[in-house]
Amino acid sequence: MQLRYRRNSSKNNLDFDWSSLNFNRTALLNFIIANHPKKVECNYLEIGCASNINFDSICLKNKVGVDPDMGGTLRLTSDDYFAKYKDSQFDVIFLDGLHTYKQTKKDLLNALNILNDGGIIVLDDFIPRDWMEHFTPRVQTQWNGDIWKISFELLNAKGVEFKILTIDGGQCVIFKKQEKIFLPDSYEDFKDLTFDYLYKNFSRLPIINLEEGLNWIKGKIE
């Protein structure tokens, strides 16, 4: 494998041990819901449910899960869902679909269109730790993909505020402000970026630890 993808390989790595924290994406989402003004009345959308490990653990009655293969409540692709249910509205959205830059950017834009003002989007797996976790198409079981490229677009976005928490693969939390949303389209510039770009520019991103992240989220919700 190293020989086959030698042009894309890298000796660099980001030193995070996700197992050292007993706090994952499910705990994060339930923390957001517990602190949200609507609490158990929140409307929740999850894109990419698979075996429902996360979806079934979300403590809400008003929830929609979308997956083309299994899990959730609707058997659709994310593109089909957003086209069919474009008038729906949600308070919390979790994006865990296909972990490619192009598709996840599309999912994010569509999610922002149906997110209530003050709503929250969480995107999964924003911190690949090495080139193999990043490389797209997938070359191993543990895979974050190249969705981290969206974070560099978010640096120049308008109408949103975001942080990336150093838990469970890197969880990107986005708050929608009450103003027009603008996300730059950098696909042609970013599509071929390698893991080394993330490694060399990692310090530019708003990366925060768990404690800082929970305090930030509570402050934004309040």
Coordinates of C-alpha atoms in Angstrom, one line a residue:
M1 CA 0.0 0.0 0.0
Q2 CA 2.8 2.4 0.9
L3 CA 4.4 1.7 -2.6
R4 CA 1.1 2.1 -4.4
Y5 CA 0.3 5.5 -2.8
R6 CA 3.9 6.6 -2.3
R7 CA 3.1 10.0 -3.9
N8 CA 0.5 10.7 -1.3
S9 CA 2.3 9.2 1.8
S10 CA 3.7 11.4 4.6
K11 CA 5.8 10.9 7.7
N12 CA 3.9 13.7 9.5
N13 CA 1.2 12.9 12.0
L14 CA -1.0 14.7 14.5
D15 CA -0.6 13.2 17.9
F16 CA -4.2 12.7 19.3
D17 CA -5.3 9.6 21.3
W18 CA -9.1 9.7 21.0
S19 CA -9.5 6.8 23.4
S20 CA -7.9 8.8 26.2
L21 CA -11.1 10.8 26.6
N22 CA -14.3 9.2 27.7
F23 CA -16.3 11.6 25.6
N24 CA -17.5 11.0 22.1
R25 CA -19.7 12.5 19.4
T26 CA -22.8 11.1 21.0
A27 CA -22.0 12.7 24.3
L28 CA -21.3 16.0 22.5
L29 CA -24.6 16.0 20.7
N30 CA -26.5 15.2 23.9
F31 CA -24.6 17.9 25.7
I32 CA -25.7 20.4 23.1
I33 CA -29.3 19.3 23.3
A34 CA -29.3 19.4 27.1
N35 CA -28.1 23.0 27.0
H36 CA -30.3 24.1 24.1
P37 CA -33.3 26.4 25.1
K38 CA -35.7 23.9 23.4
K39 CA -34.1 20.9 25.2
V40 CA -36.2 17.8 24.5
E41 CA -38.2 19.7 22.0
C42 CA -35.3 20.2 19.6
N43 CA -35.7 19.0 16.0
Y44 CA -32.7 16.8 15.1
L45 CA -31.4 15.6 11.8
E46 CA -28.7 13.0 11.3
I47 CA -27.1 12.3 7.9
G48 CA -25.3 8.9 7.8
C49 CA -26.7 6.6 10.5
A50 CA -25.3 3.2 9.5
S51 CA -25.9 0.8 12.5
N52 CA -27.6 3.6 14.6
I53 CA -25.0 3.5 17.3
N54 CA -25.3 7.3 17.5
F55 CA -28.8 7.9 16.3
D56 CA -30.4 5.6 18.8
S57 CA -28.5 7.3 21.6
I58 CA -29.8 10.8 20.9
C59 CA -32.2 11.7 23.7
L60 CA -35.0 13.3 21.5
K61 CA -38.4 12.3 20.1
N62 CA -38.3 14.7 17.2
K63 CA -35.4 13.2 15.1
V64 CA -34.9 12.2 11.5
G65 CA -32.1 9.9 10.4
V66 CA -31.1 9.6 6.7
D67 CA -29.0 6.8 5.2
P68 CA -29.1 5.1 1.8
D69 CA -28.3 1.7 3.2
M70 CA -29.3 1.1 6.8
G71 CA -30.3 2.8 10.0
G72 CA -32.2 6.0 10.7
T73 CA -35.8 6.7 9.6
L74 CA -35.5 7.4 5.9
R75 CA -33.7 5.3 3.2
L76 CA -32.4 8.1 1.0
T77 CA -29.1 9.6 -0.1
S78 CA -28.4 13.0 1.5
D79 CA -28.9 14.7 -1.9
D80 CA -32.3 13.1 -2.3
Y81 CA -33.3 14.0 1.2
F82 CA -32.4 17.7 0.9
A83 CA -34.2 17.9 -2.5
K84 CA -37.4 16.3 -1.2
Y85 CA -37.5 17.9 2.3
K86 CA -36.1 21.3 1.6
D87 CA -38.8 23.0 3.7
S88 CA -38.0 21.1 6.9
Q89 CA -36.4 22.9 9.8
F90 CA -34.0 21.7 12.4
D91 CA -32.3 23.0 15.6
V92 CA -29.4 20.4 15.6
I93 CA -27.9 18.6 12.6
F94 CA -25.2 16.0 12.7
L95 CA -23.4 15.3 9.4
D96 CA -21.7 11.9 9.2
G97 CA -22.3 10.9 5.6
L98 CA -19.8 10.2 2.9
H99 CA -16.5 11.7 4.2
T100 CA -15.3 13.4 1.1
Y101 CA -14.7 17.1 0.8
K102 CA -17.1 17.5 -2.2
Q103 CA -20.0 15.7 -0.8
T104 CA -19.8 16.9 2.8
K105 CA -19.5 20.5 1.6
K106 CA -22.7 19.9 -0.4
D107 CA -24.4 18.4 2.7
L108 CA -23.2 21.4 4.8
L109 CA -24.6 24.0 2.4
N110 CA -27.9 22.1 2.3
A111 CA -28.0 21.7 6.1
L112 CA -27.5 25.4 6.6
N113 CA -30.5 26.1 4.4
I114 CA -32.8 24.1 6.8
L115 CA -31.2 25.1 10.1
N116 CA -33.1 27.5 12.3
D117 CA -31.4 30.7 13.3
G118 CA -29.1 30.0 16.3
G119 CA -29.1 26.3 15.2
I120 CA -26.0 24.1 15.5
I121 CA -24.4 21.7 13.0
V122 CA -21.8 19.1 14.1
L123 CA -19.6 17.6 11.5
D124 CA -17.8 14.3 12.2
D125 CA -14.1 13.4 11.8
F126 CA -12.4 16.7 11.0
I127 CA -8.9 15.7 12.3
P128 CA -7.3 12.8 10.4
R129 CA -4.1 12.0 12.3
D130 CA -2.1 10.8 9.3
W131 CA -2.1 10.6 5.6
M132 CA -3.9 7.2 5.5
E133 CA -6.8 8.4 7.7
H134 CA -7.0 11.4 5.3
F135 CA -6.5 9.7 1.9
T136 CA -9.5 9.6 -0.4
P137 CA -10.6 7.2 -1.7
R138 CA -10.5 5.1 1.5
V139 CA -7.5 2.8 1.9
Q140 CA -8.1 1.5 5.5
T141 CA -10.8 0.9 8.1
Q142 CA -10.1 4.0 10.2
W143 CA -11.0 6.8 7.8
N144 CA -11.7 10.5 8.3
G145 CA -11.5 11.4 4.6
D146 CA -10.6 14.9 3.3
I147 CA -13.5 16.8 4.8
W148 CA -11.0 18.9 6.9
K149 CA -10.6 21.0 3.8
I150 CA -14.0 22.6 4.6
S151 CA -12.4 24.1 7.8
F152 CA -10.1 26.3 5.8
E153 CA -13.1 27.6 3.8
L154 CA -14.9 28.2 7.1
L155 CA -12.1 30.5 8.1
N156 CA -13.3 33.0 5.5
A157 CA -17.1 32.3 5.8
K158 CA -19.7 34.7 6.9
G159 CA -22.8 34.1 9.0
V160 CA -21.3 31.2 10.9
E161 CA -18.9 30.6 13.8
F162 CA -17.0 27.4 14.3
K163 CA -14.6 25.5 16.5
I164 CA -13.1 22.0 16.1
L165 CA -13.0 20.0 19.3
T166 CA -10.2 17.5 19.9
I167 CA -12.4 14.5 20.6
D168 CA -13.5 11.4 18.7
G169 CA -11.8 12.1 15.4
G170 CA -12.2 15.8 15.6
Q171 CA -15.8 17.2 15.9
C172 CA -16.5 20.5 14.1
V173 CA -19.2 22.5 15.8
I174 CA -20.9 25.3 13.7
F175 CA -23.3 27.9 15.0
K176 CA -25.5 29.7 12.5
K177 CA -25.9 33.5 13.1
Q178 CA -28.9 35.6 12.2
E179 CA -27.5 36.9 8.9
K180 CA -26.8 35.8 5.4
I181 CA -24.5 32.8 5.0
F182 CA -21.5 32.8 2.7
L183 CA -19.1 30.0 2.3
P184 CA -16.2 30.4 -0.2
D185 CA -16.1 27.9 -3.1
S186 CA -12.4 26.7 -3.0
Y187 CA -12.9 23.3 -4.5
E188 CA -10.6 23.7 -7.5
D189 CA -7.9 25.1 -5.2
F190 CA -8.4 22.5 -2.4
K191 CA -9.4 19.3 -4.1
D192 CA -5.8 18.0 -4.5
L193 CA -4.4 19.1 -1.2
T194 CA -2.6 16.4 0.7
F195 CA -2.4 15.6 4.4
D196 CA 0.8 17.7 4.6
Y197 CA -1.2 20.8 4.0
L198 CA -3.3 20.1 7.0
Y199 CA -0.3 19.3 9.1
K200 CA 1.6 22.5 8.1
N201 CA -1.5 24.8 8.5
F202 CA -3.1 23.1 11.5
S203 CA -2.3 26.0 13.8
R204 CA -4.5 28.3 11.7
L205 CA -7.6 26.4 12.7
P206 CA -9.7 27.1 15.8
I207 CA -8.8 23.9 17.6
I208 CA -9.9 23.6 21.2
N209 CA -9.9 20.9 23.8
L210 CA -12.9 19.3 25.4
E211 CA -13.3 21.6 28.4
E212 CA -12.8 24.7 26.3
G213 CA -15.3 23.4 23.7
L214 CA -18.0 22.7 26.2
N215 CA -17.6 26.1 27.8
W216 CA -17.7 27.7 24.3
I217 CA -20.8 25.8 23.4
K218 CA -22.6 26.8 26.6
G219 CA -21.6 30.4 26.1
K220 CA -22.9 30.5 22.5
I221 CA -26.2 28.8 23.4
E222 CA -26.9 31.1 26.4

